[in-house]
Amino acid sequence: MSDEIRVNASGHYNLTNGGPYLITHPQQPILENMLTGRMDAEQFTANEWHHISLTTINGSASAMVDGKPIFQLTSIRNTDTGFVALGTNGWFPVQFDNFKVWQAGNSWAPATWCTAAKDGDVLSVRECTTNGLASTDQMFELVPSYQLRHIPSGLCATASSLDAGSNVMLQTCSTGPSDVQIFSNDYTRIRNGMEPIRVGELVFSASSTTLKVSLEKGHIASTFSSWVYFPNTQQLRNQYTGQSAYPLCLSTCPPRV
């Protein structure tokens, strides 16, 4: 998903969410209008160069065309970050030049309250890092042995017991069979959609309110028990595509509610 600005040859522009405003499959834009206030009644036309910029920071977007603001601080979803692309909404020739991307906002720094992971740390969830960045507290590997390994520390997720409500912590990875370190999952499907992770008869779950991770017998109010793995950022997330709530990721940081 993404936020996109489109300007056509007549000077009509729109801001959309969730992909391009296609000719064959139009969608309701966040906003749309005509370019106004151009000097000497100059018309916005094709076959000449124009400068377009779009800035998104958290839940707001601003844009300029040829150095003039066309909207500022328009509300958008804050779940769509990390990807930039150029294109058209149909099959026709177009040229782009001097394409640049800059950092905007303050979502580029690691969590300041989170220290390096160590043996005995209890796992939790927190808001997934944005902009395609990989944060060390959220970097996990789904090992073929079904262990869940925290990459920077080399430690493995370990259930404190096989009882419902037990928490999950980091411990030294076992080299042999260990029921409390077997986090069973569909190794292929979990990379392409939401899938459960099981430890014995229990389901690997997390609370969206307390942000604590635990093993449960079934669904409990305000918890989620399905996950998706993002290999590029090595995140284990509670959403595959952006939804109404901000996505949460498995983390070694202590919960901050």
C-alpha atoms as a printed R data frame, in Angstrom:
    type eleno elety resid chain resno       x       y       z
1   ATOM     1    CA   MET     A     1   0.000   0.000   0.000
2   ATOM     2    CA   SER     A     2   1.099   3.578  -0.599
3   ATOM     3    CA   ASP     A     3   0.051   7.217  -0.804
4   ATOM     4    CA   GLU     A     4   0.336   8.581  -4.319
5   ATOM     5    CA   ILE     A     5   0.033  11.951  -5.992
6   ATOM     6    CA   ARG     A     6  -0.956  12.079  -9.661
7   ATOM     7    CA   VAL     A     7  -1.067  15.155 -11.935
8   ATOM     8    CA   ASN     A     8  -2.428  14.914 -15.471
9   ATOM     9    CA   ALA     A     9  -1.848  17.089 -18.525
10  ATOM    10    CA   SER     A    10  -4.899  19.272 -17.830
11  ATOM    11    CA   GLY     A    11  -3.651  20.240 -14.370
12  ATOM    12    CA   HIS     A    12  -6.002  17.969 -12.446
13  ATOM    13    CA   TYR     A    13  -4.356  16.288  -9.466
14  ATOM    14    CA   ASN     A    14  -5.363  13.794  -6.823
15  ATOM    15    CA   LEU     A    15  -3.936  12.083  -3.763
16  ATOM    16    CA   THR     A    16  -4.871   8.419  -3.398
17  ATOM    17    CA   ASN     A    17  -4.156   5.603  -0.991
18  ATOM    18    CA   GLY     A    18  -3.511   1.962  -1.820
19  ATOM    19    CA   GLY     A    19  -1.961   2.243  -5.264
20  ATOM    20    CA   PRO     A    20  -2.371   4.227  -8.476
21  ATOM    21    CA   TYR     A    21  -5.592   5.840  -9.646
22  ATOM    22    CA   LEU     A    22  -5.897   3.601 -12.709
23  ATOM    23    CA   ILE     A    23  -7.861   4.561 -15.798
24  ATOM    24    CA   THR     A    24  -9.557   1.160 -15.871
25  ATOM    25    CA   HIS     A    25 -10.048   0.855 -12.091
26  ATOM    26    CA   PRO     A    26 -10.580   4.320 -10.584
27  ATOM    27    CA   GLN     A    27 -10.851   4.709  -6.825
28  ATOM    28    CA   GLN     A    28 -12.035   7.395  -4.439
29  ATOM    29    CA   PRO     A    29  -9.140   9.797  -3.847
30  ATOM    30    CA   ILE     A    30  -8.238  11.322  -0.495
31  ATOM    31    CA   LEU     A    31  -8.464  14.693  -2.237
32  ATOM    32    CA   GLU     A    32  -8.524  16.079  -5.778
33  ATOM    33    CA   ASN     A    33  -8.475  19.536  -7.344
34  ATOM    34    CA   MET     A    34  -7.156  21.654 -10.204
35  ATOM    35    CA   LEU     A    35  -3.868  23.539 -10.157
36  ATOM    36    CA   THR     A    36  -4.568  27.243  -9.674
37  ATOM    37    CA   GLY     A    37  -2.670  30.502  -9.371
38  ATOM    38    CA   ARG     A    38  -0.145  29.909 -12.145
39  ATOM    39    CA   MET     A    39   1.526  33.106 -13.414
40  ATOM    40    CA   ASP     A    40   0.255  34.841 -16.561
41  ATOM    41    CA   ALA     A    41  -2.582  32.353 -16.913
42  ATOM    42    CA   GLU     A    42  -0.006  29.770 -17.911
43  ATOM    43    CA   GLN     A    43  -1.561  26.378 -18.587
44  ATOM    44    CA   PHE     A    44  -0.211  23.187 -17.129
45  ATOM    45    CA   THR     A    45   0.587  21.140 -20.224
46  ATOM    46    CA   ALA     A    46   2.344  17.971 -21.240
47  ATOM    47    CA   ASN     A    47   5.500  17.935 -23.382
48  ATOM    48    CA   GLU     A    48   7.398  20.081 -20.911
49  ATOM    49    CA   TRP     A    49   9.256  19.404 -17.677
50  ATOM    50    CA   HIS     A    50   7.507  19.853 -14.322
51  ATOM    51    CA   HIS     A    51   8.721  19.429 -10.766
52  ATOM    52    CA   ILE     A    52   6.529  17.367  -8.410
53  ATOM    53    CA   SER     A    53   7.318  16.630  -4.767
54  ATOM    54    CA   LEU     A    54   5.446  14.637  -2.123
55  ATOM    55    CA   THR     A    55   6.340  14.586   1.580
56  ATOM    56    CA   THR     A    56   4.748  12.182   4.061
57  ATOM    57    CA   ILE     A    57   5.467  12.346   7.780
58  ATOM    58    CA   ASN     A    58   3.513  10.117  10.120
59  ATOM    59    CA   GLY     A    59  -0.173  10.781   9.376
60  ATOM    60    CA   SER     A    60   0.132  13.811   7.102
61  ATOM    61    CA   ALA     A    61   1.096  14.549   3.503
62  ATOM    62    CA   SER     A    62   2.134  17.716   1.669
63  ATOM    63    CA   ALA     A    63   2.876  18.266  -2.019
64  ATOM    64    CA   MET     A    64   4.233  20.873  -4.405
65  ATOM    65    CA   VAL     A    65   4.056  21.279  -8.187
66  ATOM    66    CA   ASP     A    66   6.580  23.526  -9.881
67  ATOM    67    CA   GLY     A    67   7.530  25.061  -6.532
68  ATOM    68    CA   LYS     A    68   3.973  25.920  -5.438
69  ATOM    69    CA   PRO     A    69   2.187  24.084  -2.593
70  ATOM    70    CA   ILE     A    70  -1.002  22.343  -3.717
71  ATOM    71    CA   PHE     A    71  -1.907  20.834  -0.333
72  ATOM    72    CA   GLN     A    72  -0.315  20.770   3.107
73  ATOM    73    CA   LEU     A    73  -0.645  18.477   6.130
74  ATOM    74    CA   THR     A    74  -3.469  16.462   4.599
75  ATOM    75    CA   SER     A    75  -4.439  13.510   6.805
76  ATOM    76    CA   ILE     A    76  -3.361  10.077   5.528
77  ATOM    77    CA   ARG     A    77  -2.897   6.633   7.056
78  ATOM    78    CA   ASN     A    78   0.387   6.260   8.929
79  ATOM    79    CA   THR     A    79   0.800   2.563   8.110
80  ATOM    80    CA   ASP     A    80   2.129   3.006   4.563
81  ATOM    81    CA   THR     A    81   5.858   3.705   4.720
82  ATOM    82    CA   GLY     A    82   9.113   2.490   3.322
83  ATOM    83    CA   PHE     A    83   8.586   2.334  -0.443
84  ATOM    84    CA   VAL     A    84   8.919   4.856  -3.266
85  ATOM    85    CA   ALA     A    85   8.001   4.345  -6.924
86  ATOM    86    CA   LEU     A    86   7.383   6.220 -10.177
87  ATOM    87    CA   GLY     A    87   4.809   5.357 -12.808
88  ATOM    88    CA   THR     A    88   1.696   6.264 -14.740
89  ATOM    89    CA   ASN     A    89  -1.944   5.263 -14.479
90  ATOM    90    CA   GLY     A    90  -2.111   4.039 -18.103
91  ATOM    91    CA   TRP     A    91  -0.068   2.885 -21.085
92  ATOM    92    CA   PHE     A    92   1.556   6.017 -22.531
93  ATOM    93    CA   PRO     A    93   5.110   7.408 -22.780
94  ATOM    94    CA   VAL     A    94   6.489   9.500 -19.949
95  ATOM    95    CA   GLN     A    95   9.926  10.632 -18.805
96  ATOM    96    CA   PHE     A    96  11.301  11.161 -15.295
97  ATOM    97    CA   ASP     A    97  14.534  12.916 -14.425
98  ATOM    98    CA   ASN     A    98  16.389  14.149 -11.334
99  ATOM    99    CA   PHE     A    99  14.566  11.711  -9.068
100 ATOM   100    CA   LYS     A   100  15.604  12.032  -5.418
101 ATOM   101    CA   VAL     A   101  14.506  10.652  -2.050
102 ATOM   102    CA   TRP     A   102  15.209  12.334   1.289
103 ATOM   103    CA   GLN     A   103  14.598  11.325   4.875
104 ATOM   104    CA   ALA     A   104  11.666  13.183   6.417
105 ATOM   105    CA   GLY     A   105  10.411  13.206   9.986
106 ATOM   106    CA   ASN     A   106  11.943  11.510  13.012
107 ATOM   107    CA   SER     A   107  11.168   7.835  12.305
108 ATOM   108    CA   TRP     A   108  14.716   6.905  11.368
109 ATOM   109    CA   ALA     A   109  16.303   6.392  14.788
110 ATOM   110    CA   PRO     A   110  16.290   3.175  16.866
111 ATOM   111    CA   ALA     A   111  14.197   2.860  20.020
112 ATOM   112    CA   THR     A   112  16.124   4.760  22.687
113 ATOM   113    CA   TRP     A   113  14.618   2.914  25.671
114 ATOM   114    CA   CYS     A   114  15.538  -0.546  24.379
115 ATOM   115    CA   THR     A   115  18.882  -2.059  25.439
116 ATOM   116    CA   ALA     A   116  20.761  -4.916  23.791
117 ATOM   117    CA   ALA     A   117  18.934  -8.230  24.145
118 ATOM   118    CA   LYS     A   118  20.267 -10.737  26.670
119 ATOM   119    CA   ASP     A   119  19.458 -14.157  28.088
120 ATOM   120    CA   GLY     A   120  16.247 -14.026  30.153
121 ATOM   121    CA   ASP     A   121  14.660 -11.022  28.412
122 ATOM   122    CA   VAL     A   122  10.890 -11.470  28.037
123 ATOM   123    CA   LEU     A   123   9.538 -10.900  24.532
124 ATOM   124    CA   SER     A   124   6.829  -8.371  23.738
125 ATOM   125    CA   VAL     A   125   5.451  -6.510  20.724
126 ATOM   126    CA   ARG     A   126   5.828  -2.885  19.717
127 ATOM   127    CA   GLU     A   127   5.073  -0.736  16.707
128 ATOM   128    CA   CYS     A   128   6.980  -1.988  13.680
129 ATOM   129    CA   THR     A   129   9.816   0.242  12.538
130 ATOM   130    CA   THR     A   130   9.029   2.191   9.398
131 ATOM   131    CA   ASN     A   131  10.736   3.177   6.153
132 ATOM   132    CA   GLY     A   132  11.983  -0.330   5.441
133 ATOM   133    CA   LEU     A   133  14.468  -0.107   8.302
134 ATOM   134    CA   ALA     A   134  15.519  -3.136  10.311
135 ATOM   135    CA   SER     A   135  15.681  -2.538  14.058
136 ATOM   136    CA   THR     A   136  17.848  -4.929  16.070
137 ATOM   137    CA   ASP     A   137  15.110  -5.641  18.638
138 ATOM   138    CA   GLN     A   138  12.742  -6.796  15.854
139 ATOM   139    CA   MET     A   139  15.135  -8.972  13.837
140 ATOM   140    CA   PHE     A   140  14.150 -12.645  14.063
141 ATOM   141    CA   GLU     A   141  14.803 -15.735  11.971
142 ATOM   142    CA   LEU     A   142  12.398 -18.612  11.448
143 ATOM   143    CA   VAL     A   143  14.880 -21.472  11.657
144 ATOM   144    CA   PRO     A   144  14.059 -24.677   9.684
145 ATOM   145    CA   SER     A   145  14.138 -26.569  13.015
146 ATOM   146    CA   TYR     A   146  11.136 -24.369  14.004
147 ATOM   147    CA   GLN     A   147  13.173 -22.430  16.481
148 ATOM   148    CA   LEU     A   148  12.600 -18.680  16.548
149 ATOM   149    CA   ARG     A   149  16.033 -17.070  16.756
150 ATOM   150    CA   HIS     A   150  16.755 -13.456  17.612
151 ATOM   151    CA   ILE     A   151  19.457 -12.647  15.068
152 ATOM   152    CA   PRO     A   152  21.623 -10.006  16.842
153 ATOM   153    CA   SER     A   153  21.849 -11.932  20.127
154 ATOM   154    CA   GLY     A   154  21.777 -15.453  18.690
155 ATOM   155    CA   LEU     A   155  19.293 -16.437  21.429
156 ATOM   156    CA   CYS     A   156  16.060 -18.347  20.824
157 ATOM   157    CA   ALA     A   157  12.480 -17.707  21.910
158 ATOM   158    CA   THR     A   158  11.690 -20.085  24.769
159 ATOM   159    CA   ALA     A   159   8.379 -20.684  26.516
160 ATOM   160    CA   SER     A   160   8.615 -20.470  30.298
161 ATOM   161    CA   SER     A   161   6.356 -23.543  30.409
162 ATOM   162    CA   LEU     A   162   3.807 -25.373  28.268
163 ATOM   163    CA   ASP     A   163   0.925 -24.005  30.351
164 ATOM   164    CA   ALA     A   164  -1.603 -21.512  28.998
165 ATOM   165    CA   GLY     A   165  -0.667 -17.939  29.902
166 ATOM   166    CA   SER     A   166   3.069 -18.628  30.119
167 ATOM   167    CA   ASN     A   167   5.365 -15.945  28.774
168 ATOM   168    CA   VAL     A   168   8.145 -16.271  26.205
169 ATOM   169    CA   MET     A   169  11.734 -15.241  26.808
170 ATOM   170    CA   LEU     A   170  15.165 -15.433  25.199
171 ATOM   171    CA   GLN     A   171  17.459 -18.297  26.119
172 ATOM   172    CA   THR     A   172  20.389 -20.146  24.598
173 ATOM   173    CA   CYS     A   173  19.275 -22.075  21.530
174 ATOM   174    CA   SER     A   174  19.003 -25.807  22.181
175 ATOM   175    CA   THR     A   175  21.020 -28.082  19.889
176 ATOM   176    CA   GLY     A   176  18.614 -30.959  20.473
177 ATOM   177    CA   PRO     A   177  14.835 -31.406  20.724
178 ATOM   178    CA   SER     A   178  13.240 -28.941  23.160
179 ATOM   179    CA   ASP     A   179   9.458 -28.619  23.285
180 ATOM   180    CA   VAL     A   180   9.635 -25.114  24.738
181 ATOM   181    CA   GLN     A   181  11.648 -23.886  21.721
182 ATOM   182    CA   ILE     A   182   9.563 -25.492  18.952
183 ATOM   183    CA   PHE     A   183   7.470 -22.706  17.408
184 ATOM   184    CA   SER     A   184   5.690 -24.659  14.667
185 ATOM   185    CA   ASN     A   185   4.544 -22.746  11.588
186 ATOM   186    CA   ASP     A   186   3.935 -23.181   7.882
187 ATOM   187    CA   TYR     A   187   7.433 -22.189   6.777
188 ATOM   188    CA   THR     A   188   6.277 -21.052   3.300
189 ATOM   189    CA   ARG     A   189   2.794 -19.652   3.877
190 ATOM   190    CA   ILE     A   190   3.819 -17.449   6.807
191 ATOM   191    CA   ARG     A   191   5.904 -15.390   4.355
192 ATOM   192    CA   ASN     A   192   2.842 -14.694   2.200
193 ATOM   193    CA   GLY     A   193  -0.001 -14.231   4.664
194 ATOM   194    CA   MET     A   194  -1.228 -14.522   8.216
195 ATOM   195    CA   GLU     A   195  -0.521 -17.872   9.885
196 ATOM   196    CA   PRO     A   196  -0.631 -19.224  13.456
197 ATOM   197    CA   ILE     A   197   2.501 -20.239  15.338
198 ATOM   198    CA   ARG     A   198   2.071 -23.063  17.836
199 ATOM   199    CA   VAL     A   199   4.053 -24.315  20.787
200 ATOM   200    CA   GLY     A   200   2.705 -27.767  21.558
201 ATOM   201    CA   GLU     A   201  -1.076 -27.401  21.877
202 ATOM   202    CA   LEU     A   202  -0.861 -23.669  22.585
203 ATOM   203    CA   VAL     A   203  -0.931 -20.671  20.252
204 ATOM   204    CA   PHE     A   204   1.780 -18.003  20.209
205 ATOM   205    CA   SER     A   205  -0.198 -14.830  20.976
206 ATOM   206    CA   ALA     A   206   0.271 -11.173  21.884
207 ATOM   207    CA   SER     A   207  -1.917  -8.549  23.487
208 ATOM   208    CA   SER     A   208  -2.587  -5.379  21.517
209 ATOM   209    CA   THR     A   209  -3.257  -3.524  24.779
210 ATOM   210    CA   THR     A   210  -0.567  -4.736  27.235
211 ATOM   211    CA   LEU     A   211   1.862  -5.600  24.386
212 ATOM   212    CA   LYS     A   212   2.854  -8.786  26.240
213 ATOM   213    CA   VAL     A   213   3.531 -12.081  24.451
214 ATOM   214    CA   SER     A   214   2.185 -15.372  25.826
215 ATOM   215    CA   LEU     A   215   0.999 -18.865  24.921
216 ATOM   216    CA   GLU     A   216  -2.771 -19.318  24.913
217 ATOM   217    CA   LYS     A   217  -5.296 -22.094  24.279
218 ATOM   218    CA   GLY     A   218  -7.339 -19.999  21.864
219 ATOM   219    CA   HIS     A   219  -8.354 -16.480  20.973
220 ATOM   220    CA   ILE     A   220  -8.656 -14.003  23.834
221 ATOM   221    CA   ALA     A   221 -10.138 -10.515  23.549
222 ATOM   222    CA   SER     A   222  -7.613  -7.824  22.489
223 ATOM   223    CA   THR     A   223  -5.041 -10.430  21.469
224 ATOM   224    CA   PHE     A   224  -3.819 -11.622  18.083
225 ATOM   225    CA   SER     A   225  -2.552 -15.104  17.328
226 ATOM   226    CA   SER     A   226  -1.628 -14.962  13.637
227 ATOM   227    CA   TRP     A   227   1.661 -13.692  12.283
228 ATOM   228    CA   VAL     A   228   3.394 -12.938   8.996
229 ATOM   229    CA   TYR     A   229   7.154 -12.918   8.419
230 ATOM   230    CA   PHE     A   230   8.810 -10.127   6.414
231 ATOM   231    CA   PRO     A   231  12.189 -11.580   5.261
232 ATOM   232    CA   ASN     A   232  13.599  -8.252   4.033
233 ATOM   233    CA   THR     A   233  13.353  -6.570   7.440
234 ATOM   234    CA   GLN     A   234  13.291  -9.871   9.385
235 ATOM   235    CA   GLN     A   235  10.160  -8.797  11.234
236 ATOM   236    CA   LEU     A   236   7.417 -11.023  12.602
237 ATOM   237    CA   ARG     A   237   4.306  -8.858  12.252
238 ATOM   238    CA   ASN     A   238   0.616  -9.003  13.135
239 ATOM   239    CA   GLN     A   239  -0.493  -7.583   9.749
240 ATOM   240    CA   TYR     A   240   0.307  -8.452   6.162
241 ATOM   241    CA   THR     A   241  -1.178  -5.272   4.707
242 ATOM   242    CA   GLY     A   242  -1.900  -1.985   6.452
243 ATOM   243    CA   GLN     A   243  -5.173  -1.972   8.355
244 ATOM   244    CA   SER     A   244  -6.883   0.453  10.721
245 ATOM   245    CA   ALA     A   245  -4.447  -0.133  13.608
246 ATOM   246    CA   TYR     A   246  -0.701   0.356  13.335
247 ATOM   247    CA   PRO     A   247   1.139  -2.971  12.781
248 ATOM   248    CA   LEU     A   248   2.930  -4.551  15.731
249 ATOM   249    CA   CYS     A   249   6.153  -6.570  15.579
250 ATOM   250    CA   LEU     A   250   7.747  -9.126  17.887
251 ATOM   251    CA   SER     A   251  10.402  -7.334  19.921
252 ATOM   252    CA   THR     A   252  12.983  -7.801  22.660
253 ATOM   253    CA   CYS     A   253  12.170  -4.337  24.064
254 ATOM   254    CA   PRO     A   254  10.161  -4.084  27.297
255 ATOM   255    CA   PRO     A   255   6.506  -3.121  26.689
256 ATOM   256    CA   ARG     A   256   5.644   0.580  26.575
257 ATOM   257    CA   VAL     A   257   1.875   0.995  26.816
